[in-house]
Amino acid sequence: MIRNVQIQDAQQLVDIYNYYVINSIVTLDLVPFSKKDFEEKISLISTEFPFIVFEEHNEILGYAYANTFRTKPAYNNTVELTIYIKNSEIGKNIGKKLYSELLSELKSRNYHVIIGGLTLPNDASVKLHENFGFEKVAHFKEVGYKFDTWHDVGFWQLTF
């Protein structure tokens, strides 16, 4: 089931996220987050933007949310998306279900532009975004440094 995030989801969300912090370049965060960090993130983001989880048998298998793209008021109709799926659940269409719900909610709230920022390479995330109609609009070379290697970041855009 897909539902709105709750503060008590923080530990499961941080566990999903920290796997990627420790083991991959999907996120360029370098230090794992605490449960408290995610409680604050949930409280801050969910008051203004959609923040949803995919839950099955009382276990959260993925989450997605929209957040501020930039803080200047001229960007108020643009949001940036974040999505993470529990590593053991990749390939089960959870991301597709979460994005379908999230994008529908954003459209109903009259957002105009949706941005997805991806550390590259990331074929699964590129495919997810492009299947929803996102187009690659930017590619920044070697802007992130993790695991003793420089990484590129690309941005995909969807306009309603």
JSON list of N, CA and C in Angstrom, two decimals, residues 67-101:
[
{"chain": "A", "resi": 67, "resn": "ASN", "atom": "N", "xyz": [10.41, 18.13, -2.80]},
{"chain": "A", "resi": 67, "resn": "ASN", "atom": "CA", "xyz": [10.99, 19.11, -1.90]},
{"chain": "A", "resi": 67, "resn": "ASN", "atom": "C", "xyz": [11.34, 20.36, -2.70]},
{"chain": "A", "resi": 68, "resn": "THR", "atom": "N", "xyz": [11.73, 21.39, -2.00]},
{"chain": "A", "resi": 68, "resn": "THR", "atom": "CA", "xyz": [12.12, 22.66, -2.60]},
{"chain": "A", "resi": 68, "resn": "THR", "atom": "C", "xyz": [13.23, 22.44, -3.63]},
{"chain": "A", "resi": 69, "resn": "PHE", "atom": "N", "xyz": [13.06, 23.03, -4.80]},
{"chain": "A", "resi": 69, "resn": "PHE", "atom": "CA", "xyz": [14.12, 23.00, -5.81]},
{"chain": "A", "resi": 69, "resn": "PHE", "atom": "C", "xyz": [15.16, 24.07, -5.50]},
{"chain": "A", "resi": 70, "resn": "ARG", "atom": "N", "xyz": [14.70, 25.29, -5.37]},
{"chain": "A", "resi": 70, "resn": "ARG", "atom": "CA", "xyz": [15.52, 26.42, -4.94]},
{"chain": "A", "resi": 70, "resn": "ARG", "atom": "C", "xyz": [14.65, 27.31, -4.08]},
{"chain": "A", "resi": 71, "resn": "THR", "atom": "N", "xyz": [15.27, 28.13, -3.25]},
{"chain": "A", "resi": 71, "resn": "THR", "atom": "CA", "xyz": [14.50, 28.88, -2.25]},
{"chain": "A", "resi": 71, "resn": "THR", "atom": "C", "xyz": [13.93, 30.20, -2.75]},
{"chain": "A", "resi": 72, "resn": "LYS", "atom": "N", "xyz": [14.36, 30.71, -3.89]},
{"chain": "A", "resi": 72, "resn": "LYS", "atom": "CA", "xyz": [13.81, 31.98, -4.37]},
{"chain": "A", "resi": 72, "resn": "LYS", "atom": "C", "xyz": [12.35, 31.78, -4.78]},
{"chain": "A", "resi": 73, "resn": "PRO", "atom": "N", "xyz": [11.49, 32.74, -4.46]},
{"chain": "A", "resi": 73, "resn": "PRO", "atom": "CA", "xyz": [10.05, 32.60, -4.73]},
{"chain": "A", "resi": 73, "resn": "PRO", "atom": "C", "xyz": [9.70, 32.30, -6.19]},
{"chain": "A", "resi": 74, "resn": "ALA", "atom": "N", "xyz": [10.52, 32.73, -7.12]},
{"chain": "A", "resi": 74, "resn": "ALA", "atom": "CA", "xyz": [10.23, 32.47, -8.54]},
{"chain": "A", "resi": 74, "resn": "ALA", "atom": "C", "xyz": [10.22, 30.98, -8.86]},
{"chain": "A", "resi": 75, "resn": "TYR", "atom": "N", "xyz": [10.82, 30.16, -7.99]},
{"chain": "A", "resi": 75, "resn": "TYR", "atom": "CA", "xyz": [10.88, 28.71, -8.20]},
{"chain": "A", "resi": 75, "resn": "TYR", "atom": "C", "xyz": [9.77, 27.95, -7.46]},
{"chain": "A", "resi": 76, "resn": "ASN", "atom": "N", "xyz": [8.81, 28.65, -6.91]},
{"chain": "A", "resi": 76, "resn": "ASN", "atom": "CA", "xyz": [7.79, 27.98, -6.09]},
{"chain": "A", "resi": 76, "resn": "ASN", "atom": "C", "xyz": [6.96, 26.92, -6.81]},
{"chain": "A", "resi": 77, "resn": "ASN", "atom": "N", "xyz": [6.91, 26.96, -8.12]},
{"chain": "A", "resi": 77, "resn": "ASN", "atom": "CA", "xyz": [6.12, 25.96, -8.88]},
{"chain": "A", "resi": 77, "resn": "ASN", "atom": "C", "xyz": [6.99, 24.84, -9.42]},
{"chain": "A", "resi": 78, "resn": "THR", "atom": "N", "xyz": [8.22, 24.77, -8.96]},
{"chain": "A", "resi": 78, "resn": "THR", "atom": "CA", "xyz": [9.16, 23.73, -9.34]},
{"chain": "A", "resi": 78, "resn": "THR", "atom": "C", "xyz": [9.58, 22.97, -8.10]},
{"chain": "A", "resi": 79, "resn": "VAL", "atom": "N", "xyz": [9.62, 21.64, -8.20]},
{"chain": "A", "resi": 79, "resn": "VAL", "atom": "CA", "xyz": [10.06, 20.81, -7.08]},
{"chain": "A", "resi": 79, "resn": "VAL", "atom": "C", "xyz": [11.09, 19.80, -7.56]},
{"chain": "A", "resi": 80, "resn": "GLU", "atom": "N", "xyz": [11.88, 19.32, -6.61]},
{"chain": "A", "resi": 80, "resn": "GLU", "atom": "CA", "xyz": [12.84, 18.25, -6.89]},
{"chain": "A", "resi": 80, "resn": "GLU", "atom": "C", "xyz": [12.37, 17.00, -6.17]},
{"chain": "A", "resi": 81, "resn": "LEU", "atom": "N", "xyz": [12.46, 15.86, -6.85]},
{"chain": "A", "resi": 81, "resn": "LEU", "atom": "CA", "xyz": [12.00, 14.60, -6.30]},
{"chain": "A", "resi": 81, "resn": "LEU", "atom": "C", "xyz": [13.14, 13.79, -5.71]},
{"chain": "A", "resi": 82, "resn": "THR", "atom": "N", "xyz": [12.79, 12.97, -4.73]},
{"chain": "A", "resi": 82, "resn": "THR", "atom": "CA", "xyz": [13.71, 12.00, -4.15]},
{"chain": "A", "resi": 82, "resn": "THR", "atom": "C", "xyz": [12.96, 10.68, -4.04]},
{"chain": "A", "resi": 83, "resn": "ILE", "atom": "N", "xyz": [13.63, 9.59, -4.40]},
{"chain": "A", "resi": 83, "resn": "ILE", "atom": "CA", "xyz": [13.04, 8.26, -4.27]},
{"chain": "A", "resi": 83, "resn": "ILE", "atom": "C", "xyz": [14.12, 7.27, -3.88]},
{"chain": "A", "resi": 84, "resn": "TYR", "atom": "N", "xyz": [13.80, 6.41, -2.93]},
{"chain": "A", "resi": 84, "resn": "TYR", "atom": "CA", "xyz": [14.69, 5.33, -2.52]},
{"chain": "A", "resi": 84, "resn": "TYR", "atom": "C", "xyz": [13.88, 4.08, -2.30]},
{"chain": "A", "resi": 85, "resn": "ILE", "atom": "N", "xyz": [14.40, 2.97, -2.81]},
{"chain": "A", "resi": 85, "resn": "ILE", "atom": "CA", "xyz": [13.78, 1.67, -2.66]},
{"chain": "A", "resi": 85, "resn": "ILE", "atom": "C", "xyz": [14.73, 0.79, -1.86]},
{"chain": "A", "resi": 86, "resn": "LYS", "atom": "N", "xyz": [14.18, 0.02, -0.94]},
{"chain": "A", "resi": 86, "resn": "LYS", "atom": "CA", "xyz": [14.99, -0.92, -0.17]},
{"chain": "A", "resi": 86, "resn": "LYS", "atom": "C", "xyz": [15.78, -1.78, -1.16]},
{"chain": "A", "resi": 87, "resn": "ASN", "atom": "N", "xyz": [17.09, -1.88, -0.94]},
{"chain": "A", "resi": 87, "resn": "ASN", "atom": "CA", "xyz": [17.97, -2.54, -1.90]},
{"chain": "A", "resi": 87, "resn": "ASN", "atom": "C", "xyz": [17.49, -3.94, -2.28]},
{"chain": "A", "resi": 88, "resn": "SER", "atom": "N", "xyz": [16.98, -4.70, -1.35]},
{"chain": "A", "resi": 88, "resn": "SER", "atom": "CA", "xyz": [16.54, -6.07, -1.64]},
{"chain": "A", "resi": 88, "resn": "SER", "atom": "C", "xyz": [15.25, -6.11, -2.45]},
{"chain": "A", "resi": 89, "resn": "GLU", "atom": "N", "xyz": [14.61, -4.96, -2.66]},
{"chain": "A", "resi": 89, "resn": "GLU", "atom": "CA", "xyz": [13.32, -4.90, -3.35]},
{"chain": "A", "resi": 89, "resn": "GLU", "atom": "C", "xyz": [13.41, -4.25, -4.73]},
{"chain": "A", "resi": 90, "resn": "ILE", "atom": "N", "xyz": [14.62, -3.93, -5.17]},
{"chain": "A", "resi": 90, "resn": "ILE", "atom": "CA", "xyz": [14.82, -3.32, -6.48]},
{"chain": "A", "resi": 90, "resn": "ILE", "atom": "C", "xyz": [14.27, -4.25, -7.57]},
{"chain": "A", "resi": 91, "resn": "GLY", "atom": "N", "xyz": [13.64, -3.66, -8.58]},
{"chain": "A", "resi": 91, "resn": "GLY", "atom": "CA", "xyz": [13.15, -4.45, -9.71]},
{"chain": "A", "resi": 91, "resn": "GLY", "atom": "C", "xyz": [11.74, -4.98, -9.53]},
{"chain": "A", "resi": 92, "resn": "LYS", "atom": "N", "xyz": [11.04, -4.56, -8.49]},
{"chain": "A", "resi": 92, "resn": "LYS", "atom": "CA", "xyz": [9.68, -5.05, -8.23]},
{"chain": "A", "resi": 92, "resn": "LYS", "atom": "C", "xyz": [8.61, -3.99, -8.53]},
{"chain": "A", "resi": 93, "resn": "ASN", "atom": "N", "xyz": [8.97, -2.97, -9.30]},
{"chain": "A", "resi": 93, "resn": "ASN", "atom": "CA", "xyz": [8.06, -1.89, -9.72]},
{"chain": "A", "resi": 93, "resn": "ASN", "atom": "C", "xyz": [7.57, -1.00, -8.58]},
{"chain": "A", "resi": 94, "resn": "ILE", "atom": "N", "xyz": [8.24, -1.04, -7.47]},
{"chain": "A", "resi": 94, "resn": "ILE", "atom": "CA", "xyz": [7.87, -0.17, -6.35]},
{"chain": "A", "resi": 94, "resn": "ILE", "atom": "C", "xyz": [8.12, 1.29, -6.71]},
{"chain": "A", "resi": 95, "resn": "GLY", "atom": "N", "xyz": [9.25, 1.56, -7.36]},
{"chain": "A", "resi": 95, "resn": "GLY", "atom": "CA", "xyz": [9.55, 2.93, -7.78]},
{"chain": "A", "resi": 95, "resn": "GLY", "atom": "C", "xyz": [8.51, 3.47, -8.73]},
{"chain": "A", "resi": 96, "resn": "LYS", "atom": "N", "xyz": [8.07, 2.65, -9.65]},
{"chain": "A", "resi": 96, "resn": "LYS", "atom": "CA", "xyz": [7.04, 3.05, -10.61]},
{"chain": "A", "resi": 96, "resn": "LYS", "atom": "C", "xyz": [5.74, 3.40, -9.89]},
{"chain": "A", "resi": 97, "resn": "LYS", "atom": "N", "xyz": [5.36, 2.58, -8.92]},
{"chain": "A", "resi": 97, "resn": "LYS", "atom": "CA", "xyz": [4.12, 2.83, -8.17]},
{"chain": "A", "resi": 97, "resn": "LYS", "atom": "C", "xyz": [4.23, 4.11, -7.34]},
{"chain": "A", "resi": 98, "resn": "LEU", "atom": "N", "xyz": [5.37, 4.30, -6.70]},
{"chain": "A", "resi": 98, "resn": "LEU", "atom": "CA", "xyz": [5.56, 5.51, -5.90]},
{"chain": "A", "resi": 98, "resn": "LEU", "atom": "C", "xyz": [5.55, 6.76, -6.78]},
{"chain": "A", "resi": 99, "resn": "TYR", "atom": "N", "xyz": [6.27, 6.71, -7.91]},
{"chain": "A", "resi": 99, "resn": "TYR", "atom": "CA", "xyz": [6.31, 7.88, -8.79]},
{"chain": "A", "resi": 99, "resn": "TYR", "atom": "C", "xyz": [4.95, 8.17, -9.39]},
{"chain": "A", "resi": 100, "resn": "SER", "atom": "N", "xyz": [4.19, 7.15, -9.74]},
{"chain": "A", "resi": 100, "resn": "SER", "atom": "CA", "xyz": [2.83, 7.38, -10.28]},
{"chain": "A", "resi": 100, "resn": "SER", "atom": "C", "xyz": [2.00, 8.17, -9.28]},
{"chain": "A", "resi": 101, "resn": "GLU", "atom": "N", "xyz": [2.04, 7.75, -8.04]},
{"chain": "A", "resi": 101, "resn": "GLU", "atom": "CA", "xyz": [1.27, 8.42, -6.98]},
{"chain": "A", "resi": 101, "resn": "GLU", "atom": "C", "xyz": [1.80, 9.82, -6.73]}
]
